[in-house]
mmCIF file of C-alpha atoms and ligand atoms in Angstrom:
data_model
loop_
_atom_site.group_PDB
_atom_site.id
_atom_site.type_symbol
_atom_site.label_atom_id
_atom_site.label_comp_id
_atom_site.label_asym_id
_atom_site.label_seq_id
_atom_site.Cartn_x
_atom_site.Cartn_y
_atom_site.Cartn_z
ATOM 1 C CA UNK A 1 85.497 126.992 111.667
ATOM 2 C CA UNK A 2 84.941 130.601 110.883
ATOM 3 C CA UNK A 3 86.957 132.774 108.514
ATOM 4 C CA UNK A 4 89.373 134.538 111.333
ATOM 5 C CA UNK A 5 90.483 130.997 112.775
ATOM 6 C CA UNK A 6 90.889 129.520 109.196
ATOM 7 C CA UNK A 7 93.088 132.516 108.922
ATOM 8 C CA UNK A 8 94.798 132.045 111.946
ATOM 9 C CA UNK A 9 95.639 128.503 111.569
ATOM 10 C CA UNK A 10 96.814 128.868 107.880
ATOM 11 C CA UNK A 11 99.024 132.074 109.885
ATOM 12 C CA UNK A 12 100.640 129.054 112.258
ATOM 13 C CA UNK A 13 101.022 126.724 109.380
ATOM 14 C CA UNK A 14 102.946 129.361 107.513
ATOM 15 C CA UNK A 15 105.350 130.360 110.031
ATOM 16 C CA UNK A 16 106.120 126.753 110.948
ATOM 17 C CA UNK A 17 106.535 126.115 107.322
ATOM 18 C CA UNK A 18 108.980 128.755 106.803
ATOM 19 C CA UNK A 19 110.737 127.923 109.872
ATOM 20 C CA UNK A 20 111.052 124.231 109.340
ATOM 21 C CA UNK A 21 112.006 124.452 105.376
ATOM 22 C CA UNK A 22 113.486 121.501 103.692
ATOM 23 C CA UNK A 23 112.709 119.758 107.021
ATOM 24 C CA UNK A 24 109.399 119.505 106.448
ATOM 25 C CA UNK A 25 107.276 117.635 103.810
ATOM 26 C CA UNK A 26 103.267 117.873 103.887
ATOM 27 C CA UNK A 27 101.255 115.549 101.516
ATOM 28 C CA UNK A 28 97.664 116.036 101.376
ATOM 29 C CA UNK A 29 95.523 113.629 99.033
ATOM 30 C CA UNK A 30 93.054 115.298 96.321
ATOM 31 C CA UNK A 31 90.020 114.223 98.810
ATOM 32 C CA UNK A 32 91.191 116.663 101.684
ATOM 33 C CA UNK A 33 89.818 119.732 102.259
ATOM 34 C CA UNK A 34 90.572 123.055 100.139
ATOM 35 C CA UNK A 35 92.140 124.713 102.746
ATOM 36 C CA UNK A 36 94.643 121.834 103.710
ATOM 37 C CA UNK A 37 95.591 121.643 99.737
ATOM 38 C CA UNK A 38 96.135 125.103 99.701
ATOM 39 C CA UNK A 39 99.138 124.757 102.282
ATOM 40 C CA UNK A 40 100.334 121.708 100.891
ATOM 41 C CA UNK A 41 103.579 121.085 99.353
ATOM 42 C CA UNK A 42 102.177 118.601 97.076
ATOM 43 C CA UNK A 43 98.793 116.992 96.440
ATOM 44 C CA UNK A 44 98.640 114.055 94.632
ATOM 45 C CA UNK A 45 96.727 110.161 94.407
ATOM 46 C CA UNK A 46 97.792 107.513 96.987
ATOM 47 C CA UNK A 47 100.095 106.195 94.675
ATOM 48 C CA UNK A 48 102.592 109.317 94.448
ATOM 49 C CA UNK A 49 101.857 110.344 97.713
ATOM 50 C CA UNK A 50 103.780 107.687 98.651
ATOM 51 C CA UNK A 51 106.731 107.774 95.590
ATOM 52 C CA UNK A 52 106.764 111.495 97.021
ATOM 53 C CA UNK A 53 107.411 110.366 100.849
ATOM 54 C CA UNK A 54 109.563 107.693 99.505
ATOM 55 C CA UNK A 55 111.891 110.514 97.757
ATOM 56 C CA UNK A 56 111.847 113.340 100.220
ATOM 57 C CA UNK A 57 114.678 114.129 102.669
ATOM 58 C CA UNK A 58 112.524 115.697 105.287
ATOM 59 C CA UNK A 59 112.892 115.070 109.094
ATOM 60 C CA UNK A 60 109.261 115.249 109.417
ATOM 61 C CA UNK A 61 106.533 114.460 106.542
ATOM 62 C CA UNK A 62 102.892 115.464 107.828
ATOM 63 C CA UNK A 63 100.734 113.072 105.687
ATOM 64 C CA UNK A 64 97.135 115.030 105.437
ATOM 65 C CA UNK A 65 94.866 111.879 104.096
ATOM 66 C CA UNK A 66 93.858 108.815 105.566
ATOM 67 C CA UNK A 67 95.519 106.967 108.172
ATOM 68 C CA UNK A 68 96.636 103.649 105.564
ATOM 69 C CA UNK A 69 98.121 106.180 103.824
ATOM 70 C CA UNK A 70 100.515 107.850 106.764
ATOM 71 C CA UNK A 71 101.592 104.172 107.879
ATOM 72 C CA UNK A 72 102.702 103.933 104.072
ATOM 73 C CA UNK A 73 104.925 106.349 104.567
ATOM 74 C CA UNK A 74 106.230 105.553 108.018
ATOM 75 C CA UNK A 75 106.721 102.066 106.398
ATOM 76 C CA UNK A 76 108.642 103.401 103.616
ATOM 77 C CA UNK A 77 110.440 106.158 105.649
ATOM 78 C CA UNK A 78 114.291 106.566 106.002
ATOM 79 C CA UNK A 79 115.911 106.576 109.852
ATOM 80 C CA UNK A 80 115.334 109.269 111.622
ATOM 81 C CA UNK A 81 112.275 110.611 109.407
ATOM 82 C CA UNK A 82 109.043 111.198 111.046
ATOM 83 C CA UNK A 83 105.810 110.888 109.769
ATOM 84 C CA UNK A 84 102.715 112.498 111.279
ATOM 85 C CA UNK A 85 98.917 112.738 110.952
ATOM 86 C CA UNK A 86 96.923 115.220 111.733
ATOM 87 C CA UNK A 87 93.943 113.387 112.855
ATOM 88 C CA UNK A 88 94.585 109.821 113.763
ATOM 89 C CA UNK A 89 90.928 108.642 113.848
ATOM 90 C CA UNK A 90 90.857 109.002 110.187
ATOM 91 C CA UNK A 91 90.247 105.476 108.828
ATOM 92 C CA UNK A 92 88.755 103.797 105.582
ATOM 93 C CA UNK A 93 86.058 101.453 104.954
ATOM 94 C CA UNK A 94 87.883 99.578 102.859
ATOM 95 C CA UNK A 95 90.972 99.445 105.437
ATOM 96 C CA UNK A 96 88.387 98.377 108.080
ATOM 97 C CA UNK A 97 87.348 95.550 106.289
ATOM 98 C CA UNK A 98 89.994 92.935 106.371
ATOM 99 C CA UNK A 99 92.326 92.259 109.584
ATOM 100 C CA UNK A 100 94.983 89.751 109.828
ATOM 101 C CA UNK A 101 93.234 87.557 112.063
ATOM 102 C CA UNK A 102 90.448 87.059 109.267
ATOM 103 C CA UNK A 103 92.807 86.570 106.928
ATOM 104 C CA UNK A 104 94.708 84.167 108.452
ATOM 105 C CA UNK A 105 91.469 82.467 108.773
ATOM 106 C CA UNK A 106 90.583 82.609 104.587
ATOM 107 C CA UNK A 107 94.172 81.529 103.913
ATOM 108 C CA UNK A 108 93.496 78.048 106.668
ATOM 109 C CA UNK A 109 90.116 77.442 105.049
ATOM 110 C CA UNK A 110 90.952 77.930 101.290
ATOM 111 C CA UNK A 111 94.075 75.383 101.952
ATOM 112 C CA UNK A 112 91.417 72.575 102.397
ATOM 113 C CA UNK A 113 91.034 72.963 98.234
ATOM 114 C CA UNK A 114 94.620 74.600 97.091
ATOM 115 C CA UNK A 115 97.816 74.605 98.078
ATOM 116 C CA UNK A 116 97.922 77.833 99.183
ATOM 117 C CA UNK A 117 101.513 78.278 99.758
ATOM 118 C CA UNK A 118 102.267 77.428 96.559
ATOM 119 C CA UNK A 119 99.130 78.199 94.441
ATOM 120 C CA UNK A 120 97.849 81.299 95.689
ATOM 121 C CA UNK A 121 99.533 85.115 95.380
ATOM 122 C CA UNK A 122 97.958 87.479 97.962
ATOM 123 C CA UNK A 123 97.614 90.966 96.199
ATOM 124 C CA UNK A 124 96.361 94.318 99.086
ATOM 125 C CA UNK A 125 95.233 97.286 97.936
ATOM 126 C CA UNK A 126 97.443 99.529 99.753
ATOM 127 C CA UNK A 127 94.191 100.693 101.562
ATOM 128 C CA UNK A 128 95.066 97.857 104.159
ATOM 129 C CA UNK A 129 96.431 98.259 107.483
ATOM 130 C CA UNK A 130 100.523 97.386 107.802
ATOM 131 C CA UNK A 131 98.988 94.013 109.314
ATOM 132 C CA UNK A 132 97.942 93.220 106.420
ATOM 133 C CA UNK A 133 100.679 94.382 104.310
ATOM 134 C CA UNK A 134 102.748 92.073 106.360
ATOM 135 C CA UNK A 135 101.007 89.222 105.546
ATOM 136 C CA UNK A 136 100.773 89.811 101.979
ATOM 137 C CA UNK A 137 104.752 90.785 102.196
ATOM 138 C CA UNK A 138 105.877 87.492 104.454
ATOM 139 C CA UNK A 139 103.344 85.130 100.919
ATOM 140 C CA UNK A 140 105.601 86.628 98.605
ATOM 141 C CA UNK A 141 102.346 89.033 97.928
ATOM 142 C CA UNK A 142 102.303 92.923 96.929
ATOM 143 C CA UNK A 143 100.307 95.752 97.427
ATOM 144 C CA UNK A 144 99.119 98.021 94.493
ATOM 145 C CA UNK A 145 97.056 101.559 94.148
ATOM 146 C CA UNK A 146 94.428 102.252 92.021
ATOM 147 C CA UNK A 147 96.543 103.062 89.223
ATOM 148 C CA UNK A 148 98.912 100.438 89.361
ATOM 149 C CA UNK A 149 96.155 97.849 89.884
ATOM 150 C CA UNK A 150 96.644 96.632 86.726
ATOM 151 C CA UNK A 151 100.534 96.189 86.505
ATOM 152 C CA UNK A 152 100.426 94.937 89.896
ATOM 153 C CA UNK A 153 97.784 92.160 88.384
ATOM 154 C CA UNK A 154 99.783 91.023 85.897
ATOM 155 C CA UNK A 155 102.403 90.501 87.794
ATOM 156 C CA UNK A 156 101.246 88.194 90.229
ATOM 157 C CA UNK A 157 99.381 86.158 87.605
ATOM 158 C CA UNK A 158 103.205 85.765 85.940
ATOM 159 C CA UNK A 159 104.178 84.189 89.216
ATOM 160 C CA UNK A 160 101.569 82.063 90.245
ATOM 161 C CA UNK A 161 97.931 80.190 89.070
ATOM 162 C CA UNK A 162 95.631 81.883 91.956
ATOM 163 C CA UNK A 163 95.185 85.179 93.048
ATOM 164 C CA UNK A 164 93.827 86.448 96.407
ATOM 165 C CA UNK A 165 92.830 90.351 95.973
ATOM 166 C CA UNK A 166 91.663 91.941 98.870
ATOM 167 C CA UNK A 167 89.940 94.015 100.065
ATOM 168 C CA UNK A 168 88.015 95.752 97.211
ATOM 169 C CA UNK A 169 86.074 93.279 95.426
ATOM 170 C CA UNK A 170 85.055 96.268 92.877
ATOM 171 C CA UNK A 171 88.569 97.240 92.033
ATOM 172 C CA UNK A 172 89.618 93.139 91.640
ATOM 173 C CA UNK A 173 87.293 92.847 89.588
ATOM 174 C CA UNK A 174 87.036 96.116 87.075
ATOM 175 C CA UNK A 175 90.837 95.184 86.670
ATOM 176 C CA UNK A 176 90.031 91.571 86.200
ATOM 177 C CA UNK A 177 87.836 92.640 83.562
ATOM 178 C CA UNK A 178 90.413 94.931 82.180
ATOM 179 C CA UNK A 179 92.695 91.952 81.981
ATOM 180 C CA UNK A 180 90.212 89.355 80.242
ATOM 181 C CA UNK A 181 89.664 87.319 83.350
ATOM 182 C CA UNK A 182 86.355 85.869 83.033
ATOM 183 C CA UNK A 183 83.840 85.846 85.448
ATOM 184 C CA UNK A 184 83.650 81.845 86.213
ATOM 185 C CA UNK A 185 87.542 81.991 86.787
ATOM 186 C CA UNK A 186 86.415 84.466 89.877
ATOM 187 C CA UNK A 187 85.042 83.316 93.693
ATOM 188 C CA UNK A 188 83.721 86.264 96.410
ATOM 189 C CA UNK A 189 85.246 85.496 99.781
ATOM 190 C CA UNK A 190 82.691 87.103 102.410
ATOM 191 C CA UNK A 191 84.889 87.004 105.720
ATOM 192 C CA UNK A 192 81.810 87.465 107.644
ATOM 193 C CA UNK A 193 80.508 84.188 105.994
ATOM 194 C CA UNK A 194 83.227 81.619 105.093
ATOM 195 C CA UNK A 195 81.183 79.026 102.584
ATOM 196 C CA UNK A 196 80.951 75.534 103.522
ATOM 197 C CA UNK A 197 81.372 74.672 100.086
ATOM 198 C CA UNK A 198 84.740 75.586 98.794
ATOM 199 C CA UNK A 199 83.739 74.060 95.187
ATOM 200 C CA UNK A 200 83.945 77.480 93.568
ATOM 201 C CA UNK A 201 87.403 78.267 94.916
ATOM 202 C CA UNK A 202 88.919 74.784 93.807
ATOM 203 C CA UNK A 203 88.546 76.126 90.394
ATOM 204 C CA UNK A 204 88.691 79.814 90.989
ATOM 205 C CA UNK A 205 91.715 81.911 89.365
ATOM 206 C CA UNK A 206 91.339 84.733 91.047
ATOM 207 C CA UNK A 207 90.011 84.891 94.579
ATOM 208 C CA UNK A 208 88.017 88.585 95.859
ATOM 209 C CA UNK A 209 87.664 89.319 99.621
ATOM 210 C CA UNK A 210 84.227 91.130 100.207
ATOM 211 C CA UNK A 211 84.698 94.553 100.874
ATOM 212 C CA UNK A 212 84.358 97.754 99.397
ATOM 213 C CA UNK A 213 84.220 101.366 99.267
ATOM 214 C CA UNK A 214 81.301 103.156 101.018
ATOM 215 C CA UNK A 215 81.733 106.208 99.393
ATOM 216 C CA UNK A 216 82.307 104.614 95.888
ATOM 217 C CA UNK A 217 79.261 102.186 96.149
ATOM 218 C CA UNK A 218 76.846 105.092 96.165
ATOM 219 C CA UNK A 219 77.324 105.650 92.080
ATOM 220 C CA UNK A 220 74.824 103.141 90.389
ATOM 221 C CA UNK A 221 73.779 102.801 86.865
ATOM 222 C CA UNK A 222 70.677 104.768 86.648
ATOM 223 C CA UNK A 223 73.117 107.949 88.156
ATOM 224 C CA UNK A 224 74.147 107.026 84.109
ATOM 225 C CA UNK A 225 71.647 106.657 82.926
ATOM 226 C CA UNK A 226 70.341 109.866 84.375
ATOM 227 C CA UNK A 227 73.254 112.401 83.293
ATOM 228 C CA UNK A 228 72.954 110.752 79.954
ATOM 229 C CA UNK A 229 69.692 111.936 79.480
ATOM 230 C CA UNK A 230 70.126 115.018 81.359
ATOM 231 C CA UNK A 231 72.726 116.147 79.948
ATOM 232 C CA UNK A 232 73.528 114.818 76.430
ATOM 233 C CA UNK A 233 77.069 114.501 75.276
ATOM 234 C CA UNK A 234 78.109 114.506 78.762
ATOM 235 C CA UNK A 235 81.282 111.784 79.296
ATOM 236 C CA UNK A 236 81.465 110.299 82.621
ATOM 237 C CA UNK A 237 84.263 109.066 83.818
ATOM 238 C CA UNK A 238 84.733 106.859 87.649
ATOM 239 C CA UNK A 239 87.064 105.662 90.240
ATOM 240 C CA UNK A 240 87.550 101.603 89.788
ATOM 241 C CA UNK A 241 86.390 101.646 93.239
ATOM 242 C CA UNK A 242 82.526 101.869 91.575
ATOM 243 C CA UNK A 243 80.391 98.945 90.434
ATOM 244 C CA UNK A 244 81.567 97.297 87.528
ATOM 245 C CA UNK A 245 78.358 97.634 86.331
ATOM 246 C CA UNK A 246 78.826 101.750 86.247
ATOM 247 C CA UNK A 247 82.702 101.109 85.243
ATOM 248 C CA UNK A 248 81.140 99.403 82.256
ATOM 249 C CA UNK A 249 78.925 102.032 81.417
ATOM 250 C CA UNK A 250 81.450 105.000 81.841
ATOM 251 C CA UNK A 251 83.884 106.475 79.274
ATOM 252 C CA UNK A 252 86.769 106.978 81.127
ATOM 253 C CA UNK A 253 88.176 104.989 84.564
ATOM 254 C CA UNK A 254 91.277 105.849 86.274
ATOM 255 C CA UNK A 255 92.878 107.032 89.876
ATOM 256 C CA UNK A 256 92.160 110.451 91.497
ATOM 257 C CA UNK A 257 94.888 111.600 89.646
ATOM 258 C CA UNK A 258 93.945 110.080 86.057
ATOM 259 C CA UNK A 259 90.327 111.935 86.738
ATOM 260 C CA UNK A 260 91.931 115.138 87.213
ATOM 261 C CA UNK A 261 94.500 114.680 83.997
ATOM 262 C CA UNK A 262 91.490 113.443 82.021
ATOM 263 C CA UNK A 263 89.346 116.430 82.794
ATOM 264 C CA UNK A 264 92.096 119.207 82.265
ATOM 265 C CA UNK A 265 93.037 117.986 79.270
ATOM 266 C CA UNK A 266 89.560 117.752 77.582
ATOM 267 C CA UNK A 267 89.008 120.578 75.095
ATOM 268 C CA UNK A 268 86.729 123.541 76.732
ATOM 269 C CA UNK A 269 82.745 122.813 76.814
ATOM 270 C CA UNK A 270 83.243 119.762 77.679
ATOM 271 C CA UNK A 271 80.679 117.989 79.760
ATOM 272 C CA UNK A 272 82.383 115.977 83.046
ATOM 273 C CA UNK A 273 79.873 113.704 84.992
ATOM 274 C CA UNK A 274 82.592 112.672 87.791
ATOM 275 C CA UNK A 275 81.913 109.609 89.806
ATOM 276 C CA UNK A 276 84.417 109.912 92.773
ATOM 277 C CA UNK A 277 84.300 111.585 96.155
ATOM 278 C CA UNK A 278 82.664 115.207 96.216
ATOM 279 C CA UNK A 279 85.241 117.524 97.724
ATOM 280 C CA UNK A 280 87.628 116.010 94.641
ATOM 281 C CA UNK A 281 84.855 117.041 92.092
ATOM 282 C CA UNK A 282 83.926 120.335 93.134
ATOM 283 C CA UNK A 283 87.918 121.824 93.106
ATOM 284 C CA UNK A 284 87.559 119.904 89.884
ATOM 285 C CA UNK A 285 85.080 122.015 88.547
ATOM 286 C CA UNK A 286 86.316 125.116 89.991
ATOM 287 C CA UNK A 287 89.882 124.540 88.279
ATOM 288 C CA UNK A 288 88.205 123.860 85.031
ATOM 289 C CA UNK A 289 85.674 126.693 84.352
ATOM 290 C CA UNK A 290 85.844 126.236 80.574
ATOM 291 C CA UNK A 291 84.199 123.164 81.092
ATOM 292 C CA UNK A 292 80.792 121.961 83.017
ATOM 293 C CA UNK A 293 81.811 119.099 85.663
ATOM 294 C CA UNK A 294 79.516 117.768 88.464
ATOM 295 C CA UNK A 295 78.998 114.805 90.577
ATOM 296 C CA UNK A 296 78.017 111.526 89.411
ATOM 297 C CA UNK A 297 75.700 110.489 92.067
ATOM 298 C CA UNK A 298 72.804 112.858 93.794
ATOM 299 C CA UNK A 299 73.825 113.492 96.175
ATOM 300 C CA UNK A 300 77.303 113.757 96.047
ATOM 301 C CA UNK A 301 78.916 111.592 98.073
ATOM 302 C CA UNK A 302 81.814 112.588 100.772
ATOM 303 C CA UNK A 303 84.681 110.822 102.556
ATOM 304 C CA UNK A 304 83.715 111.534 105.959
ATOM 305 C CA UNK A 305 87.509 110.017 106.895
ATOM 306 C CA UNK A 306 88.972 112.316 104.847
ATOM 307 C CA UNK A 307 86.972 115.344 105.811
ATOM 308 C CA UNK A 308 88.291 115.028 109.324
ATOM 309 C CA UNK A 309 91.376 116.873 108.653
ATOM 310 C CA UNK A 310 90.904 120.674 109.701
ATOM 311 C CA UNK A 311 93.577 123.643 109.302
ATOM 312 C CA UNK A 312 92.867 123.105 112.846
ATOM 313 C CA UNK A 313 94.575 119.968 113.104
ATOM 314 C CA UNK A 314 96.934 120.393 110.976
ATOM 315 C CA UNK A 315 98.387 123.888 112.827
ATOM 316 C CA UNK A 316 98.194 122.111 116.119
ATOM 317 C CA UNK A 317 100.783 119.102 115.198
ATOM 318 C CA UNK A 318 102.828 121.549 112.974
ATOM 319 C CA UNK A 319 103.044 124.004 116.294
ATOM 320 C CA UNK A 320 104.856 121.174 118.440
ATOM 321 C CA UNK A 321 108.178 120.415 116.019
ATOM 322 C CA UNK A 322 109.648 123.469 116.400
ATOM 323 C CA UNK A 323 110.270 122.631 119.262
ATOM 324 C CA UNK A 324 110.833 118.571 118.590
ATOM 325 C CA UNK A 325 107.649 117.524 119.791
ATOM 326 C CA UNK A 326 105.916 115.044 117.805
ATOM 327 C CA UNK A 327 102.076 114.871 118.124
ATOM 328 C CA UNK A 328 100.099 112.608 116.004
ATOM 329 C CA UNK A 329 103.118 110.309 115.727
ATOM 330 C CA UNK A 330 102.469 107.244 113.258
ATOM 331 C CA UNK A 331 104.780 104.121 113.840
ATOM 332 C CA UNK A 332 104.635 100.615 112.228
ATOM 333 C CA UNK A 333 106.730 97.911 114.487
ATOM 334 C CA UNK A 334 109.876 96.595 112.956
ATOM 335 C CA UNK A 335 107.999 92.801 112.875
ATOM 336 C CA UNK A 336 105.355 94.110 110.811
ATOM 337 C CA UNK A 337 107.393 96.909 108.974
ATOM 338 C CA UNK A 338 109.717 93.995 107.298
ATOM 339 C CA UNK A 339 106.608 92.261 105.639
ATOM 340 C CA UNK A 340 104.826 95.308 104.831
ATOM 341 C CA UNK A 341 108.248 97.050 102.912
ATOM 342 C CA UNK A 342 108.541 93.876 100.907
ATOM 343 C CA UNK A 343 104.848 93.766 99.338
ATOM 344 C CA UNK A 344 105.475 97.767 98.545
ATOM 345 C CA UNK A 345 108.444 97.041 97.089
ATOM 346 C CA UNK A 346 107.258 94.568 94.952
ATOM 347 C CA UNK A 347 104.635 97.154 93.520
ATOM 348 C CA UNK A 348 107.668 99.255 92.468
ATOM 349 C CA UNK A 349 108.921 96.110 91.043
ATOM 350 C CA UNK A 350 105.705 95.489 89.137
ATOM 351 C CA UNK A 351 105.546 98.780 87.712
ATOM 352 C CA UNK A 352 108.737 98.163 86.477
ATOM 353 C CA UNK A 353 108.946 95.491 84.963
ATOM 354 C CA UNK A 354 105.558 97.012 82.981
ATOM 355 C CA UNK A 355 107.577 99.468 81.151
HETATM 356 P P1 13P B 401 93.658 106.998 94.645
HETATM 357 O O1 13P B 401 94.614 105.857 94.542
HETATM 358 O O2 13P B 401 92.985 107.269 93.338
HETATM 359 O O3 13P B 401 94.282 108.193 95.256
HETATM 360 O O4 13P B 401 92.461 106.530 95.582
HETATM 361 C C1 13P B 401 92.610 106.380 96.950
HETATM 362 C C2 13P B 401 91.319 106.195 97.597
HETATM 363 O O5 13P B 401 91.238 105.970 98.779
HETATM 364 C C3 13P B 401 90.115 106.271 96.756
HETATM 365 O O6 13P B 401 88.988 106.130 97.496
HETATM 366 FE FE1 SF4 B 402 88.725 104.809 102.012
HETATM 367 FE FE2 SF4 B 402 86.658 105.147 100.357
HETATM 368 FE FE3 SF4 B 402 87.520 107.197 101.828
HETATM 369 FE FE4 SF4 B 402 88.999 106.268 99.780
HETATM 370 S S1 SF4 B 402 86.984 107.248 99.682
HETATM 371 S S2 SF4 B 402 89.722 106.787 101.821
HETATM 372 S S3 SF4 B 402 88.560 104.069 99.921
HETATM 373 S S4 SF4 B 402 86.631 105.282 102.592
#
């Protein structure tokens, strides 16, 4: 897009905005484009994007991120609020890696060697379809984000023996190890290939479903090992998305927004090695110019999901309400909404109940 249609777009998004006021809400995650966080009205990680849709009064909230992320917020949203996405083909790998029929399909299988009704929690990663959500919502299950991953943890294993967390094995199990879990109280479930022997999972604590990040798998140890020696003094701090065996060699872990915190609040000259995705580390460095950050991996790895998102996009649904036309509608069915609200609203409850 050249400079005169960014300008133009950003033009239409203006007068819309000022047209619309407190009727309009848009969210954009830290992983969008500069351009679409310049004309957001907040930018933030998944978890207060969705606190923030929660809250707001607006007719229409245009959710600039990932499509898990808008159905969130339509799940969450109040009658007759609106939510909207600019580019509806934007997925996640993560999201893509668990449906409801394959689920359905672990739960029948593992209840061969527990009683899963009673014995087993499911816990989603709110980077799940609402399907899934559902699911998780109608077992008594909750969802959790990457920084309440831990709260959300604990508060299954309160409730019940088992957990099933799913889908990012690497997040269940950097906050398993966070939380003391050992590793022989842990079984992999590969959906793709259910074991024939469900030995493992008869004794398992805490069940993982195969799937993971493909933007966050790209950071491996040597990328550590490499800065470190590059670079001496450096810190490095990672999504728990990465390998656990980079988690364990970083300083710091936390959520988009705990890598941003972290990094502004580091005295100036410090060194940032920054293992998350690359349009998050280079506004990262740019905000921070007392400081040297860069990129974990080599090369830098993108969201390709969440670059879809254009001023583009985002001018031509915002053009349409003016005159009440919705474009790039998102809507969850009531059957699946009901499920889905409950396992949110038990990671509220979680967080909570964790002080
Ligand atoms: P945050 O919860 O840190 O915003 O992460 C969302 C995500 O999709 C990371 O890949
Ligand atoms: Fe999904 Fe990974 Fe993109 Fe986050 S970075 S939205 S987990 S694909």
């Amino acid at each position: 897009m050249g400079d005169y249609q960014l300008e133009e777009a950003a033009t239409k998004i203006q007068e819309v905005k000022e047209k619309l006021g407190e009727d309009l809400l848009i969210l954009a995650h830290h992983y969008q484009r500069d351009e679409i966080v310049a004309v957001a009205d907040f930018r933030g990680d998944s978890l207060e994007l969705s606190r923030r849709a929660a809250d707001s009064d607006a007719r229409w909230i245009v959710f600039c991120g990932v499509h898990f992320m808008a159905e969130t917020a339509a799940i969450l949203a109040r009658p007759g609020q609106q939510v909207l996405i600019p580019r509806e083909d934007a997925g996640c790998y993560l999201a893509h890696s668990v449906d409801r029929v394959q689920l359905l399909d672990a739960w029948e299988r593992l209840s061969q060697v527990m009683h899963v009704e009673r014995e087993l929690l499911p816990v989603a990663y709110v980077n799940t379809t609402a399907e899934v959500k559902a699911f998780v919502g109608e077992k008594g299950g909750a969802c959790c984000t990457s920084s309440s991953a831990n709260q959300v943890l604990t508060w299954a294993f309160e409730r019940s023996p088992r957990v099933f967390f799913l889908p990012d094995q690497y997040l269940g199990r950097n906050t398993a190890s966070a939380l003391g879990i050992p590793e022989e109280e842990i079984a992999l479930w590969d959906p793709h290939h259910p074991p024939q022997d469900l030995s493992r999972f008869k004794r398992a604590r805490l069940v993982l479903w195969r799937g993971a990040c493909n933007v966050h798998v790209r950071f491996l140890p040597q990328d550590v090992a490499r800065v470190r020696r590059e670079q001496p003094g450096v810190l490095v701090v990672v999504h728990p998305e990465c390998r656990p065996e980079v988690v364990a060699l970083a300083d710091e872990v936390g959520s988009t927004s705990y890598i941003i915190r972290t990094v502004k609040n580091s005295p100036p000259g410090t060194v940032w090695a920054v293992g998350t995705e690359q349009r998050l580390v280079a506004r990262l460095a740019a905000e921070n110019l007392d400081k040297l950050v860069f990129s974990l991996g080599d090369p830098p790895p993108y969201c390709s999901y969440m670059s879809l998102t254009r001023l583009s996009d985002l001018a031509r649904v915002l053009a349409g309400l003016p005159s009440g036309e919705e474009r790039g509608r998102v809507e969850v069915p009531a059957e699946v909404r009901a499920g889905a609200r409950a396992a949110l609203d038990r990671m509220w409850e979680a967080i909570r109940a964790s002080g």
